[in-house]
CSV table of C-alpha atoms in Angstrom, one decimal:
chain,number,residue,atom,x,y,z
A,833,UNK,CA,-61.7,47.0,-84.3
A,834,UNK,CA,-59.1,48.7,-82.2
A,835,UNK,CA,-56.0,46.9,-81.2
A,836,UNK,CA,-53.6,46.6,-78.2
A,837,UNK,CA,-50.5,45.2,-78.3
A,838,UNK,CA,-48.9,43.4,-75.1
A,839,UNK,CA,-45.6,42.8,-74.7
A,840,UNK,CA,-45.6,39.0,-72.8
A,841,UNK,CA,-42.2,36.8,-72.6
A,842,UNK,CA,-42.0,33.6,-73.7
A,843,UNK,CA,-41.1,31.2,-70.7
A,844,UNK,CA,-40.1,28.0,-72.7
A,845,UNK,CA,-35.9,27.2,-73.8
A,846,UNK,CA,-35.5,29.9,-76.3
A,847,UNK,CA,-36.2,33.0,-73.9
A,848,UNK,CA,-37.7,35.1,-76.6
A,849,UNK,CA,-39.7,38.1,-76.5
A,850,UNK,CA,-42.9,37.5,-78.6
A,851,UNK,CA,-45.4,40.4,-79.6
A,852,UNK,CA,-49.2,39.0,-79.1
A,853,UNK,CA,-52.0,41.6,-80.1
A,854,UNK,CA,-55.1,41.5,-78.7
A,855,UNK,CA,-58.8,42.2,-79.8
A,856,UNK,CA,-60.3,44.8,-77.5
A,857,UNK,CA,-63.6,44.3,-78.4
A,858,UNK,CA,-66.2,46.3,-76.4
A,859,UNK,CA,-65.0,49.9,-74.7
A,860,UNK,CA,-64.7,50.7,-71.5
A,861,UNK,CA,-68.0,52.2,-71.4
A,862,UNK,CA,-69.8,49.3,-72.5
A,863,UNK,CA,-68.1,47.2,-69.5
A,864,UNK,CA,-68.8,49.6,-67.1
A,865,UNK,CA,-72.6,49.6,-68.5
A,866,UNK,CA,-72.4,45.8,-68.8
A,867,UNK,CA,-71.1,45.9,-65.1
A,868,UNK,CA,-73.1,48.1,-63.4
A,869,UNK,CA,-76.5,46.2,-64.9
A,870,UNK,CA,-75.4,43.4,-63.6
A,871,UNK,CA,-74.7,44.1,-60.0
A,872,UNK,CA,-77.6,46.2,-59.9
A,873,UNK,CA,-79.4,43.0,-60.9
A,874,UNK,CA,-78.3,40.9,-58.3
A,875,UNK,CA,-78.5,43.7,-55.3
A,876,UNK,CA,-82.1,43.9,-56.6
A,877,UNK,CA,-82.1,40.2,-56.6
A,878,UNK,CA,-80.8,40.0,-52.7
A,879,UNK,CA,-82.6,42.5,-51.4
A,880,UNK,CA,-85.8,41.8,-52.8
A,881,UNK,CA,-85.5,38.5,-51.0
A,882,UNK,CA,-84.3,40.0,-47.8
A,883,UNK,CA,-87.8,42.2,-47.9
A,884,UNK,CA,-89.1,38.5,-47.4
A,885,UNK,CA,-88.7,36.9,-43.9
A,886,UNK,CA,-86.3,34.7,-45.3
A,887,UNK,CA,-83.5,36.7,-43.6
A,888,UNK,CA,-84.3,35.8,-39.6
A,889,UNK,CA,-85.8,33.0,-40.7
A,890,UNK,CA,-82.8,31.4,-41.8
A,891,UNK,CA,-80.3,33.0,-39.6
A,892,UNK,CA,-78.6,34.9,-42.4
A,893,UNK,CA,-78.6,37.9,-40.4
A,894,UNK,CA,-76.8,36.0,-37.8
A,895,UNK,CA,-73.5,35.5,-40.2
A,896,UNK,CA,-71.1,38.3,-39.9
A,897,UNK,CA,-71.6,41.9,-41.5
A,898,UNK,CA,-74.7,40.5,-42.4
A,899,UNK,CA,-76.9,41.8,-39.4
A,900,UNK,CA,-78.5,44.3,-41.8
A,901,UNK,CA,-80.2,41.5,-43.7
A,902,UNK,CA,-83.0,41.5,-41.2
A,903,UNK,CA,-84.2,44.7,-41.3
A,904,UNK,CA,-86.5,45.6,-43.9
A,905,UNK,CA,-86.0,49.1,-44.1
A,906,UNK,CA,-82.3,49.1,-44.8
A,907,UNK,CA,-83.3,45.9,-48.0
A,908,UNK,CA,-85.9,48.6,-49.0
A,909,UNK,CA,-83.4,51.4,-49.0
A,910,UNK,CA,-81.0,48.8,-51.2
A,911,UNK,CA,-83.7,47.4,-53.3
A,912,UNK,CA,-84.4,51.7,-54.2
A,913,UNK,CA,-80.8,52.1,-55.0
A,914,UNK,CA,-80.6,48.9,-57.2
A,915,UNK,CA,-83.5,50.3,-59.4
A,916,UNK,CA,-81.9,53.6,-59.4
A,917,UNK,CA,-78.4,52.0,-61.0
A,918,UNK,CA,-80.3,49.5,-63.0
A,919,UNK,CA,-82.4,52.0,-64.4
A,920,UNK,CA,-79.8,54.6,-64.6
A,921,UNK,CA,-77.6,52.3,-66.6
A,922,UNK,CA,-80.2,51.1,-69.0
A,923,UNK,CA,-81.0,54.8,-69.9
A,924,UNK,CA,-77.5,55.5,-70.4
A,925,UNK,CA,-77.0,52.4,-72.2
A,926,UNK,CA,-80.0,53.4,-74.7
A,927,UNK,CA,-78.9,56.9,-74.9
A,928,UNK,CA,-75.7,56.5,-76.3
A,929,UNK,CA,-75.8,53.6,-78.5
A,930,UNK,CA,-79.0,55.4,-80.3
A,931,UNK,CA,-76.5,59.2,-80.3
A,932,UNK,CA,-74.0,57.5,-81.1
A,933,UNK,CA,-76.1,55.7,-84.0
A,934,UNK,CA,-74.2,52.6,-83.0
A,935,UNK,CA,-77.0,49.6,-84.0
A,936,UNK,CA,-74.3,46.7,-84.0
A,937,UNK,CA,-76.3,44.8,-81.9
A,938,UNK,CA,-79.7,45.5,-83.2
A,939,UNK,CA,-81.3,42.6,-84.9
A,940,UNK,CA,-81.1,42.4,-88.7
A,941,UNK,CA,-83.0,41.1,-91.5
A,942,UNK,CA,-82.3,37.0,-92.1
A,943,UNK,CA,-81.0,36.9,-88.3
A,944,UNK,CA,-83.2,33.6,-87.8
A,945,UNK,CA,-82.3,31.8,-90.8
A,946,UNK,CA,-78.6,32.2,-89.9
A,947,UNK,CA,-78.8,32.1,-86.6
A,948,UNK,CA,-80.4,28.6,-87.4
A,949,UNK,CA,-77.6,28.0,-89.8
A,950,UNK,CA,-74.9,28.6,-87.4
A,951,UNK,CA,-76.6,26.1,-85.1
A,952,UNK,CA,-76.5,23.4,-87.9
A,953,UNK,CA,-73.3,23.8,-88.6
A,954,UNK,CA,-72.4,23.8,-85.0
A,955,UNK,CA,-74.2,20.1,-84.1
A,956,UNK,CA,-73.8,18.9,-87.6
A,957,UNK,CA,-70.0,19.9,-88.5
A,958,UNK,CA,-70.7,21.9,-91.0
A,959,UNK,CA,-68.5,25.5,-92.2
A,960,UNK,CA,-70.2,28.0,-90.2
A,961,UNK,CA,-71.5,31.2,-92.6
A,962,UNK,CA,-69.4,34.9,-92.6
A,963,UNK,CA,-70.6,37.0,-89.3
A,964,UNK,CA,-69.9,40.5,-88.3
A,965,UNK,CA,-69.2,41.6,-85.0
A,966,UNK,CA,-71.6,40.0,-83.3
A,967,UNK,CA,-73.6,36.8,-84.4
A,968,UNK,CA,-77.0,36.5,-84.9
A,969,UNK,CA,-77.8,34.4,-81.8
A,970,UNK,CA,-76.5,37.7,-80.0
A,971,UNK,CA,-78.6,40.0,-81.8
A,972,UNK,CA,-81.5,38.4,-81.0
A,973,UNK,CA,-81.2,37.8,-77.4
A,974,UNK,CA,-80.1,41.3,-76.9
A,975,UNK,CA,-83.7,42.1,-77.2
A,976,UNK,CA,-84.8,38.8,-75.7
């Protein structure tokens, strides 16, 4: 894992400078994929309702800089472009994690028993088992 130090000053009596590192755990690229996914999900979500007649029905396209909400051709237009980025990111997203031969997040053998594990521990108080970057709950609802 890569790290970055920070330089933060302590604000309590002493007025001391203290060194904190932090854990950068997913690159920039992966943000901006995890990102763009995700608002490409919800414009699809809006404007896939706005194709409805939900828009005039409910005055939405009365509220301002909304007035576009009523028109179906302009929601069709951004329903088009939120396939195009959702899609676009996705095949990015595959592409380089599969040239990169990066399968951190792929699911492993023995993910369910210690996924179930780590649940056991977790409502039962037990020591949670050794996991690597990412747990086995996350593996298996990256595919989910």
């Amino acid at each position: 894992m890569k790290t970055e130090s920070t330089m933060q000053i302590n604000t309590s009596n002493t007025h001391k400078k203290t060194m904190r590192s932090t854990i950068l755990r997913q690159s920039l690229q992966n943000r901006i994929v995890h990102w763009g996914v995700a608002f490409s999900t919800f414009i699809l979500i809006a404007s896939g309702i706005f194709q409805m007649p939900v828009s005039k029905r409910y005055m939405i396209n009365e509220l301002p800089l909304m007035a576009w909400s009523g028109d179906y051709h302009i929601s069709l237009m951004l329903h088009y472009v939120g396939a195009f980025g959702l899609i676009f990111f996705v095949a990015f997203h595959l592409y380089f994690h599969i040239a990169k031969a990066e399968f951190d997040i792929f699911p492993k053998k023995g993910d369910g028993i210690k996924s179930l594990k780590i649940i056991k521990a977790m409502l039962f108080g037990g020591v949670e088992p050794k996991s690597e970057k990412y747990l086995p709950e996350q593996r298996l609802a990256y595919f989910l």
